[in-house]
Short mmCIF file of C-alpha atoms in Angstrom, two decimals:
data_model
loop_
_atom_site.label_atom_id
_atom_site.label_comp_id
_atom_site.label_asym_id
_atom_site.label_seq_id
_atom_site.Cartn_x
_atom_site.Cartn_y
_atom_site.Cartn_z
CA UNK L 207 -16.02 195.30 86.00
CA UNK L 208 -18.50 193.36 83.49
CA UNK L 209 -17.73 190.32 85.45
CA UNK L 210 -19.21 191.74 88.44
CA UNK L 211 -21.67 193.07 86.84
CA UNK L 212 -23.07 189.84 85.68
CA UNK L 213 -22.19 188.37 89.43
CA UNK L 214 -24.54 191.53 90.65
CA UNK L 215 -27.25 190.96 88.39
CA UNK L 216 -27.46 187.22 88.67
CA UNK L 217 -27.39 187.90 92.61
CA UNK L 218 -30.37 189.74 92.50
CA UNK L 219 -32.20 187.60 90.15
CA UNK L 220 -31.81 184.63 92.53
CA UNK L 221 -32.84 186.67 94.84
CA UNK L 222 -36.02 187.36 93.49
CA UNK L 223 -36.55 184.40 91.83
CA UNK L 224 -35.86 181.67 94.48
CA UNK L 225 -36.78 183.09 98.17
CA UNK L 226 -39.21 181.41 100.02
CA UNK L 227 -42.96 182.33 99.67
CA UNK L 228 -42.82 184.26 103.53
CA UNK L 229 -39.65 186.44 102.16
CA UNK L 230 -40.94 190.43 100.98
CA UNK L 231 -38.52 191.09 97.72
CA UNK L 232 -38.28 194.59 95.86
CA UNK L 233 -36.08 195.36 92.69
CA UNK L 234 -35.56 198.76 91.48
CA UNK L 235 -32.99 201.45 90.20
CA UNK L 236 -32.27 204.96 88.77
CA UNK L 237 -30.90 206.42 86.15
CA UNK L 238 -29.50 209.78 86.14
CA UNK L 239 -28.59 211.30 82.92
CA UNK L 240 -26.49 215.01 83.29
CA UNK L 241 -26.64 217.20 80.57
CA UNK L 242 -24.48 220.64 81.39
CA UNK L 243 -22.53 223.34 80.93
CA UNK L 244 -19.58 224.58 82.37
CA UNK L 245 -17.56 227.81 82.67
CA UNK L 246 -13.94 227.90 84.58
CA UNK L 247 -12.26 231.10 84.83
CA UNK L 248 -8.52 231.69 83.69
CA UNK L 249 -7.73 231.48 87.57
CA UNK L 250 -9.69 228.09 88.29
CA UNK L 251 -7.50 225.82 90.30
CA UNK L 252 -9.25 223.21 87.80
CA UNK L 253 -8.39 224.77 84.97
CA UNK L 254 -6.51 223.08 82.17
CA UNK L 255 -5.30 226.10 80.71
CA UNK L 256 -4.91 227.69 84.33
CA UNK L 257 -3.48 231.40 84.06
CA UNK L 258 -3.63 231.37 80.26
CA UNK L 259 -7.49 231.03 79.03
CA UNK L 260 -10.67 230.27 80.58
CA UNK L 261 -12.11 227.07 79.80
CA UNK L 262 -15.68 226.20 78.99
CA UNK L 263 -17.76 223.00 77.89
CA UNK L 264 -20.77 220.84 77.80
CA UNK L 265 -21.02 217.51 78.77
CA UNK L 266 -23.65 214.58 78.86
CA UNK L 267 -22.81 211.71 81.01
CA UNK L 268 -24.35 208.78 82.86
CA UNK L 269 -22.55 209.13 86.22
CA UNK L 270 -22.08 206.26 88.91
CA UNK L 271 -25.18 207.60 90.81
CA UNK L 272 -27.09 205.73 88.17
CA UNK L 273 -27.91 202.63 90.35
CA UNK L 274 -29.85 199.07 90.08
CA UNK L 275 -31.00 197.53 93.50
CA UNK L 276 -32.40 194.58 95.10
CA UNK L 277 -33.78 194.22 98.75
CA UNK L 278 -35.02 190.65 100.87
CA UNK L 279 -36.31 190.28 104.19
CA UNK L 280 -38.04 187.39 105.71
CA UNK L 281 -40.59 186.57 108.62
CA UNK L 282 -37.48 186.35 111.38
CA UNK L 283 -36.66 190.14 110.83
CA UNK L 284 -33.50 189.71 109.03
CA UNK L 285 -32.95 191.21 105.93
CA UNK L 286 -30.58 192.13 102.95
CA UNK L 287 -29.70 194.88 100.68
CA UNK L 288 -27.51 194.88 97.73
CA UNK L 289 -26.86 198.17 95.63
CA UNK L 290 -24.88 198.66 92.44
CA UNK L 291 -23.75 201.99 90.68
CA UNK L 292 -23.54 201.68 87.33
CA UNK L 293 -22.06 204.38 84.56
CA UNK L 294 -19.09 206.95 84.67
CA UNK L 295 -16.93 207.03 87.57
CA UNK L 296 -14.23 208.61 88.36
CA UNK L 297 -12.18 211.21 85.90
CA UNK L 298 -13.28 214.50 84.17
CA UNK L 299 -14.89 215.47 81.03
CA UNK L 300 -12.74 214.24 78.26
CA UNK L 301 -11.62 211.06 80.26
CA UNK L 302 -11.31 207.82 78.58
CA UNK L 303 -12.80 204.47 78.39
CA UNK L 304 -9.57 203.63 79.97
CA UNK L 305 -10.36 206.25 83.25
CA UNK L 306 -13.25 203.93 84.60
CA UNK L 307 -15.56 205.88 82.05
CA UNK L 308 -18.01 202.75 82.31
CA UNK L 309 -18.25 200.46 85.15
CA UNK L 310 -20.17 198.29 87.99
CA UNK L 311 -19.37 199.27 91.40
CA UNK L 312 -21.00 198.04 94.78
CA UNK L 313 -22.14 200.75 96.49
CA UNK L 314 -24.13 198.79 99.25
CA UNK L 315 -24.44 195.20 100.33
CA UNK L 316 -25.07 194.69 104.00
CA UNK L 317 -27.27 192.53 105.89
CA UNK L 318 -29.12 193.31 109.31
CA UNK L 319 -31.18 191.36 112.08
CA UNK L 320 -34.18 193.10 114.03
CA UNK L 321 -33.26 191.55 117.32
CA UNK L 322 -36.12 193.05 119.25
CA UNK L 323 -38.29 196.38 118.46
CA UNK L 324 -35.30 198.54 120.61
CA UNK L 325 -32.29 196.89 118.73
CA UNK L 326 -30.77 196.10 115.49
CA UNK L 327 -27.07 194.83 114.45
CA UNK L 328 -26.11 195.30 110.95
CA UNK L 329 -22.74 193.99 109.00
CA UNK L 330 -21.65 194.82 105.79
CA UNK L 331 -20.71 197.74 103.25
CA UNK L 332 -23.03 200.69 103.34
CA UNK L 333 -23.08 204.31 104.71
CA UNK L 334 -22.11 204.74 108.36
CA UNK L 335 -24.67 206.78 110.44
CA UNK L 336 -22.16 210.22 110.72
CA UNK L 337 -23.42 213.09 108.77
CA UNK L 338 -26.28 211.46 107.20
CA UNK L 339 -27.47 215.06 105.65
CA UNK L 340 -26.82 216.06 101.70
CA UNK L 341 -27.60 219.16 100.28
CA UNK L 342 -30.03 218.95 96.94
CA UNK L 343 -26.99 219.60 95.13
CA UNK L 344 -26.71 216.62 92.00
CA UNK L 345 -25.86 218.10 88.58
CA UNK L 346 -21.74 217.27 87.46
CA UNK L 347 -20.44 214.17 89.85
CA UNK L 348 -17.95 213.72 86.25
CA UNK L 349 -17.04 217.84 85.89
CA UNK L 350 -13.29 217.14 86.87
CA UNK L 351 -14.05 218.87 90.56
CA UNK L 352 -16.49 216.04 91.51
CA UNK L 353 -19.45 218.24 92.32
CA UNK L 354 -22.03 215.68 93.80
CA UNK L 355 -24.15 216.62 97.47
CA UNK L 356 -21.93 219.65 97.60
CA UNK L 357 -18.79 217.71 99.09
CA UNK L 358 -15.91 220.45 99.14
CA UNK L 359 -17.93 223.58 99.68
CA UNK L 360 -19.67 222.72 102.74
CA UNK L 361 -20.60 219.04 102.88
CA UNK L 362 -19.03 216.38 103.83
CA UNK L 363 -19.89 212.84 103.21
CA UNK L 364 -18.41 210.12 105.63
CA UNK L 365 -18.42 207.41 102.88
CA UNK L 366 -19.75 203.81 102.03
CA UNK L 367 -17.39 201.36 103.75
CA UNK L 368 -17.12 197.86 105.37
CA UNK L 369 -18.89 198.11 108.96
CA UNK L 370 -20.57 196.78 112.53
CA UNK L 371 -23.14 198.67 113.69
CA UNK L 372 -25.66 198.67 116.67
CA UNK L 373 -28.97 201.03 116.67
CA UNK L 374 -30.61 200.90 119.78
CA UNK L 375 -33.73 202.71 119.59
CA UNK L 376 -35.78 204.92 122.09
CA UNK L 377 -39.28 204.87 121.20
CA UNK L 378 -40.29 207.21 118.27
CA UNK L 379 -38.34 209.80 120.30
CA UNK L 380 -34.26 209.15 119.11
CA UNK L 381 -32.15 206.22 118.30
CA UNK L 382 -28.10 205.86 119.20
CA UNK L 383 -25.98 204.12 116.49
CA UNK L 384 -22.87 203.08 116.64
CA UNK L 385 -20.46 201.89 113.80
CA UNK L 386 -17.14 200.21 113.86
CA UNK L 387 -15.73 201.12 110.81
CA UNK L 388 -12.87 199.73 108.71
CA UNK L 389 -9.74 201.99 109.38
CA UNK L 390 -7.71 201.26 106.51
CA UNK L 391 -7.26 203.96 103.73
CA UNK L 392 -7.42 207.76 103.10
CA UNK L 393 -9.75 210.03 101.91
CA UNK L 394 -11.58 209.24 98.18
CA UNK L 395 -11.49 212.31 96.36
CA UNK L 396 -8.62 215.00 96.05
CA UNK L 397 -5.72 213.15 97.54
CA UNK L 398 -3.66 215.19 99.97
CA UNK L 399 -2.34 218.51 99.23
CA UNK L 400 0.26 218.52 101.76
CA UNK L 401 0.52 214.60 102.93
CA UNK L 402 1.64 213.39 105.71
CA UNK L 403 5.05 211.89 105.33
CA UNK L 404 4.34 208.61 106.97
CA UNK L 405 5.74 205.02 105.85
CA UNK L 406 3.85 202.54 107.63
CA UNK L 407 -0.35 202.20 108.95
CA UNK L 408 -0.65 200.44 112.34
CA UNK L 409 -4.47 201.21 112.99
CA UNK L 410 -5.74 198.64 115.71
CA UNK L 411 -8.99 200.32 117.12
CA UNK L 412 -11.46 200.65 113.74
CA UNK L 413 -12.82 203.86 113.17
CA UNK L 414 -15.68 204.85 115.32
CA UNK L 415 -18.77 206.78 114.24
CA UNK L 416 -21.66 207.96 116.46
CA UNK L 417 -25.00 209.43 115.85
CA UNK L 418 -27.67 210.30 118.04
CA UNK L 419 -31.16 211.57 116.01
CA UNK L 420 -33.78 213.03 118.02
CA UNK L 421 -36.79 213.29 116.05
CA UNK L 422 -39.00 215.80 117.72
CA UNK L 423 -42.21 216.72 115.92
CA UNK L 424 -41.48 218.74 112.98
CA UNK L 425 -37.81 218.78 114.10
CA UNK L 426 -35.30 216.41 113.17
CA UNK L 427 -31.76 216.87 114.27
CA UNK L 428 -28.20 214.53 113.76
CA UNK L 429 -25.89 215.41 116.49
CA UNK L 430 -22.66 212.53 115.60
CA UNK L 431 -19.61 212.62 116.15
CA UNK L 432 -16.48 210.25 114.54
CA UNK L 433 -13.08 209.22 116.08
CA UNK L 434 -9.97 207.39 114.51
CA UNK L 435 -6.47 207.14 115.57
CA UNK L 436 -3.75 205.50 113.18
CA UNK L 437 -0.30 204.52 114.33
CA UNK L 438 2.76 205.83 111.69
CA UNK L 439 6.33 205.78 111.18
CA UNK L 440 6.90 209.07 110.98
CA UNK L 441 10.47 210.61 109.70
CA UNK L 442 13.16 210.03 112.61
CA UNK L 443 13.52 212.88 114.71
CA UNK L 444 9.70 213.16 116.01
CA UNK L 445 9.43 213.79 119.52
CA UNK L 446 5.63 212.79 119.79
CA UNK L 447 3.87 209.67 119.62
CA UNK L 448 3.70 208.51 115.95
CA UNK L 449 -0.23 209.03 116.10
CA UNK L 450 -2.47 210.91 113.73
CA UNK L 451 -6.14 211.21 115.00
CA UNK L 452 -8.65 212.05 113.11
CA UNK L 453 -11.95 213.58 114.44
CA UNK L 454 -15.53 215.50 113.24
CA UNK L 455 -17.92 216.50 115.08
CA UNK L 456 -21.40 217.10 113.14
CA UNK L 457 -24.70 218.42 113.85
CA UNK L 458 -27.17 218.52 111.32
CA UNK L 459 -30.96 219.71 111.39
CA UNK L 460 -34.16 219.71 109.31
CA UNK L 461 -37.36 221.43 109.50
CA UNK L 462 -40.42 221.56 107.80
CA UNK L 463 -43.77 222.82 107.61
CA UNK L 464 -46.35 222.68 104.87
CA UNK L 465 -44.38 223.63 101.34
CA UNK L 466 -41.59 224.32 103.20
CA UNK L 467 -38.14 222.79 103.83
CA UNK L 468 -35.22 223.93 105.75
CA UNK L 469 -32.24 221.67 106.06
CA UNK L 470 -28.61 222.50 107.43
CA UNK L 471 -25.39 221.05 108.88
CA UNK L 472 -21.96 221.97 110.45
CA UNK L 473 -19.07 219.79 110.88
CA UNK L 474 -15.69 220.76 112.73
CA UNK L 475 -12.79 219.17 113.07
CA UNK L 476 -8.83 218.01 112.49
CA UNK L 477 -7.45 215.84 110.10
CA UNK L 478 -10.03 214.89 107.89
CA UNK L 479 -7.65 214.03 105.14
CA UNK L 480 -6.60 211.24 107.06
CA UNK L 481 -9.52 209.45 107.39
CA UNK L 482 -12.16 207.62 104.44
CA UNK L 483 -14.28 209.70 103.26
CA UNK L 484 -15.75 212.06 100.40
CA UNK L 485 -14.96 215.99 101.15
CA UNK L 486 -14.41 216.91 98.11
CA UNK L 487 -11.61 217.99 95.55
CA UNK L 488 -11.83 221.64 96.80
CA UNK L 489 -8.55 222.96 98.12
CA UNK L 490 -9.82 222.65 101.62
CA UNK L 491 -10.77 219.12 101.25
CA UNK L 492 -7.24 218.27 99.33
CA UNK L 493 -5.07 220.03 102.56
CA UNK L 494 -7.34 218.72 105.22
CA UNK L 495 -4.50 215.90 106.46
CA UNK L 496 -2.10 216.18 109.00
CA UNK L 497 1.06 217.68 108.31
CA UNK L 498 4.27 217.84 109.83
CA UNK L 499 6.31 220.83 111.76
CA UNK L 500 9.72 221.80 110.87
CA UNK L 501 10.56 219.13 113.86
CA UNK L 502 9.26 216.86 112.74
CA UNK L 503 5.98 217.31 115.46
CA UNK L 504 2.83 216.52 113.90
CA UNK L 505 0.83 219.31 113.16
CA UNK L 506 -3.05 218.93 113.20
CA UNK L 507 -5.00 220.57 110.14
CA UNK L 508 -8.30 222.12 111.31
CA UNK L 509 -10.77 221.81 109.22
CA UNK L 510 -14.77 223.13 109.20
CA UNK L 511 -17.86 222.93 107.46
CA UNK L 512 -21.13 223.86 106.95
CA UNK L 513 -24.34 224.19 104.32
CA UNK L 514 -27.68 225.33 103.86
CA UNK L 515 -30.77 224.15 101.58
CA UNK L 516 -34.39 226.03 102.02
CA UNK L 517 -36.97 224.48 99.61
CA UNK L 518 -40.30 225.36 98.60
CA UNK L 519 -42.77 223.08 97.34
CA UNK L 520 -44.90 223.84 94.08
CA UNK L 521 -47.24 220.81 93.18
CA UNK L 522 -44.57 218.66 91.11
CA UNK L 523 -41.71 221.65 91.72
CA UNK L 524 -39.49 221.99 94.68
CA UNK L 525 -36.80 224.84 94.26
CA UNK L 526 -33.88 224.32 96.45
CA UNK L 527 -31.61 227.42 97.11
CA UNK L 528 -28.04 226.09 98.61
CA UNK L 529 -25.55 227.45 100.33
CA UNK L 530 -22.29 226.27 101.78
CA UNK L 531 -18.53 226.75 102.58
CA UNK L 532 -15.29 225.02 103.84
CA UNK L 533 -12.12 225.88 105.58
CA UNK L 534 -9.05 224.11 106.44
CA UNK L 535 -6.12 226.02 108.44
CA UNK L 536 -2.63 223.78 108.22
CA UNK L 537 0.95 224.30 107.75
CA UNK L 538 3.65 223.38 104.71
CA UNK L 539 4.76 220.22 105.83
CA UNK L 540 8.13 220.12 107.05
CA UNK L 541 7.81 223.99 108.36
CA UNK L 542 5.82 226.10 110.54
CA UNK L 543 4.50 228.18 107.21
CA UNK L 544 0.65 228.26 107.94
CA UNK L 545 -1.61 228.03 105.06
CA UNK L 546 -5.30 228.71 104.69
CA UNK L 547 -7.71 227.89 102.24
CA UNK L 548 -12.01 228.69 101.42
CA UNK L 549 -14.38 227.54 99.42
CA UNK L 550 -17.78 228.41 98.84
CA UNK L 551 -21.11 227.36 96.52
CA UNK L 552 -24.40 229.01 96.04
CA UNK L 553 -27.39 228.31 93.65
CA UNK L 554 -30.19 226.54 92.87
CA UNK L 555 -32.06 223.12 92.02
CA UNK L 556 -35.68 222.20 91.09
CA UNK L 557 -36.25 218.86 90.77
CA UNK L 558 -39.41 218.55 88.82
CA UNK L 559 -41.75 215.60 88.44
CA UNK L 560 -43.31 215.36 84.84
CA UNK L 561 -44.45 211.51 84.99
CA UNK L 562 -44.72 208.80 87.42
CA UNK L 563 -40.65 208.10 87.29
CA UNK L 564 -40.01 210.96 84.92
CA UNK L 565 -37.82 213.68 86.72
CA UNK L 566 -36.42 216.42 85.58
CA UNK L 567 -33.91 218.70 87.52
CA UNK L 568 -32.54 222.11 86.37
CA UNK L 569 -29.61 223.39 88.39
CA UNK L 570 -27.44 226.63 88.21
CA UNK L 571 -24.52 226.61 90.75
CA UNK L 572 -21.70 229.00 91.14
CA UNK L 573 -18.32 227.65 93.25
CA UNK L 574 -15.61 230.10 94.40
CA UNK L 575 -12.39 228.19 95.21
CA UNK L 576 -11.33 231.46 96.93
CA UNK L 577 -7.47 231.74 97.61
CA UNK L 578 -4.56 229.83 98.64
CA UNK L 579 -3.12 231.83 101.61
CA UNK L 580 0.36 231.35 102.77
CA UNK L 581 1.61 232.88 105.90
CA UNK L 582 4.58 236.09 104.27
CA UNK L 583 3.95 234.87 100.84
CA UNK L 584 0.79 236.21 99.56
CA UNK L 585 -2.65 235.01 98.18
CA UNK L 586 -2.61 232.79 95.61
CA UNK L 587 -6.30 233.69 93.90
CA UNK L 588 -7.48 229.65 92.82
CA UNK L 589 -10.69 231.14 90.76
CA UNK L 590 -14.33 230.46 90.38
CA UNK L 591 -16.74 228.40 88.20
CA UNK L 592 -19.98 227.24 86.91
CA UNK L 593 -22.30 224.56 86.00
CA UNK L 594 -25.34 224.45 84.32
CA UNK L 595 -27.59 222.67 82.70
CA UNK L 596 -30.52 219.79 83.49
CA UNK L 597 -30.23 216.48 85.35
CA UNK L 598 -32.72 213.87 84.07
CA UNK L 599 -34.01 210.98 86.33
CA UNK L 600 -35.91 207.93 85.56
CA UNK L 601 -37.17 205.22 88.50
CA UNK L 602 -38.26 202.16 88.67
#
């Protein structure tokens, strides 16, 4: 990880350094520093003392959001843009050195052409143009439960990965982009709950995701829509076509008008699990893949989501009050037992701006991880939690 690292930062320093006199350059980053506490109660599906005690504790970390950046373009319309996260990834409060506490990850590097003013074609590792809406929601990416842009109570997030993509654009009016995105892999965060019991990936067709944003006046909204179908071995005695598709359909609005903000989005869809992407650790998010019937049939998990943010505007403050759930419906693999599963979040952030780079951002947020329902079995109650505390942000 230092290695590339050193790689990243030498790559931007040529960059800047040794373009051509035509070429526009910019170098910047952000560093987020999370200071917080948090309260899990004896139920808490994230509970290390689950069923005995509940568990509380306050943490300051440097997540991976913390970031270092470097953009080029030149006279012919093509440009570049390479992003790094630097920090704490992956692992909980009282992981290691040895858990990726500190490291260099890419988060973006992609490179694009402005054929004409109506079309663009872009290569390279960044977001994909599906669900392009967060929530304000920043404060504990490291908590154990990764909460970061509300993924796994209402958001989901389709990822940073290895892409083609045309935008064709229709005046000032809307734009279509279209992504072919690298098939290969499963979702980032939570693994799968009940997994599908497949041996071998034969994905041909790369993923495809699909946006269409209309921007009309004070109205923006994100209508998309994602598709992927991957070819498995699945246990002998299937009497379907070893397939497992994955599909979401999105739409996602904002509004605003003066000091106020109002910004929202529902997705809907089966097999999420089974596709790359970030929805969360929640229980919903971690049973969202396909599982299999007691013949061995594949059974679809259906999965929805949906959040909230209104925001007011105060000078340097700007409260945002978020709300959000999930829900996955599946079955035990290897029966026809349904299952069911809800989460939900609600609270507040207010970024504030003290300096010129300076921001502060107190945030309070209450999860509910709901219950684990199994079909003649009974609830299975998976707890609540909180976080609290202050996010601090310096730019450049």
């Amino acid at each position: 990880m230092k290695k590339l690292f050193v790689l990243g930062m030498a790559a931007l320093l040529l960059v800047a350094f040794s373009v051509p006199a035509m070429a526009d350059v910019k170098i910047g980053g952000i560093i987020f520093t999370d200071f917080y506490y948090i309260d899990r109660n004896k139920d808490n599906m994230f509970n290390p003392q689950r069923g005995q005690n509940s568990y509380s504790n306050t943490a300051i970390q440097v997540p991976n959001i913390t970031r270092l950046y470097g953009r080029w373009t030149n006279e012919d319309n093509v440009g570049m843009y390479i992003e790094f996260g630097l920090g704490q990834g992956g692992g909980g409060i009282d992981a290691s050195s040895s858990d990726d506490q500190n490291s260099a990850t890419v988060r973006h590097a992609y490179g694009w052409w402005d054929v004409n003013p109506m079309f663009q074609i872009m290569a390279g590792h960044s977001t994909t143009p599906f669900s392009p809406l967060n929530p304000n929601q920043l404060l504990g990416t490291r908590s154990g439960s990764v909460n970061i842009i509300g993924v796994g109570y209402g958001d989901y997030y389709a990822g940073r990965f290895a892409q083609v993509r045309g935008t064709f654009k229709f005046g000032k009016v809307a734009k279509l982009e279209i992504a072919l995105v690298d098939p290969n892999g499963a979702q980032s965060a939570g693994g799968q709950f009940y997994p599908t019991p497949y041996s071998a990936n034969n994905t041909v067709i790369p993923r495809i995701d699909i946006s269409v944003p209309l921007y009309l006046g004070p109205v923006h909204l994100y209508p998309g829509f994602l598709w992927q179908r991957r070819g498995v071995d699945i246990a002998a005695g299937s009497t379907v076509d070893d397939n497992i598709t994955t599909w979401i359909g999105t739409i996602g609005g904002k509004f605003g008008m003066g000091p106020f903000a109002v910004s929202g989005e529902f997705n809907y869809g089966e097999n999420w699990g089974n596709t790359r992407g970030l929805a969360g650790y929640s229980m919903p998010a971690r049973m969202s893949s396909a599982s299999l019937k007691s013949n061995n049939d594949i059974n679809n998990a259906e999965t929805w989501s949906w959040w909230v943010d209104l925001s007011y505007k105060f000078g340097p403050v700007a409260p945002s009050f978020i709300f959000g759930m999930m829900d996955t419906k599946n079955k035990v693999s290897g029966t026809d037992v349904g299952i069911q599963s809800q989460s939900m979040m609600y609270g507040i952030s207010v970024p504030i701006d003290l300096a010129k780079g300076f921001r502060i951002r107190p945030e309070i947020m209450w999860y509910d991880d709901g219950k684990l329902k199994t079909d003649d079995l009974g609830d299975e109650n998976l707890g609540k939690y909180l976080i609290a505390g202050v996010q601090f942000q310096i730019t450049f």
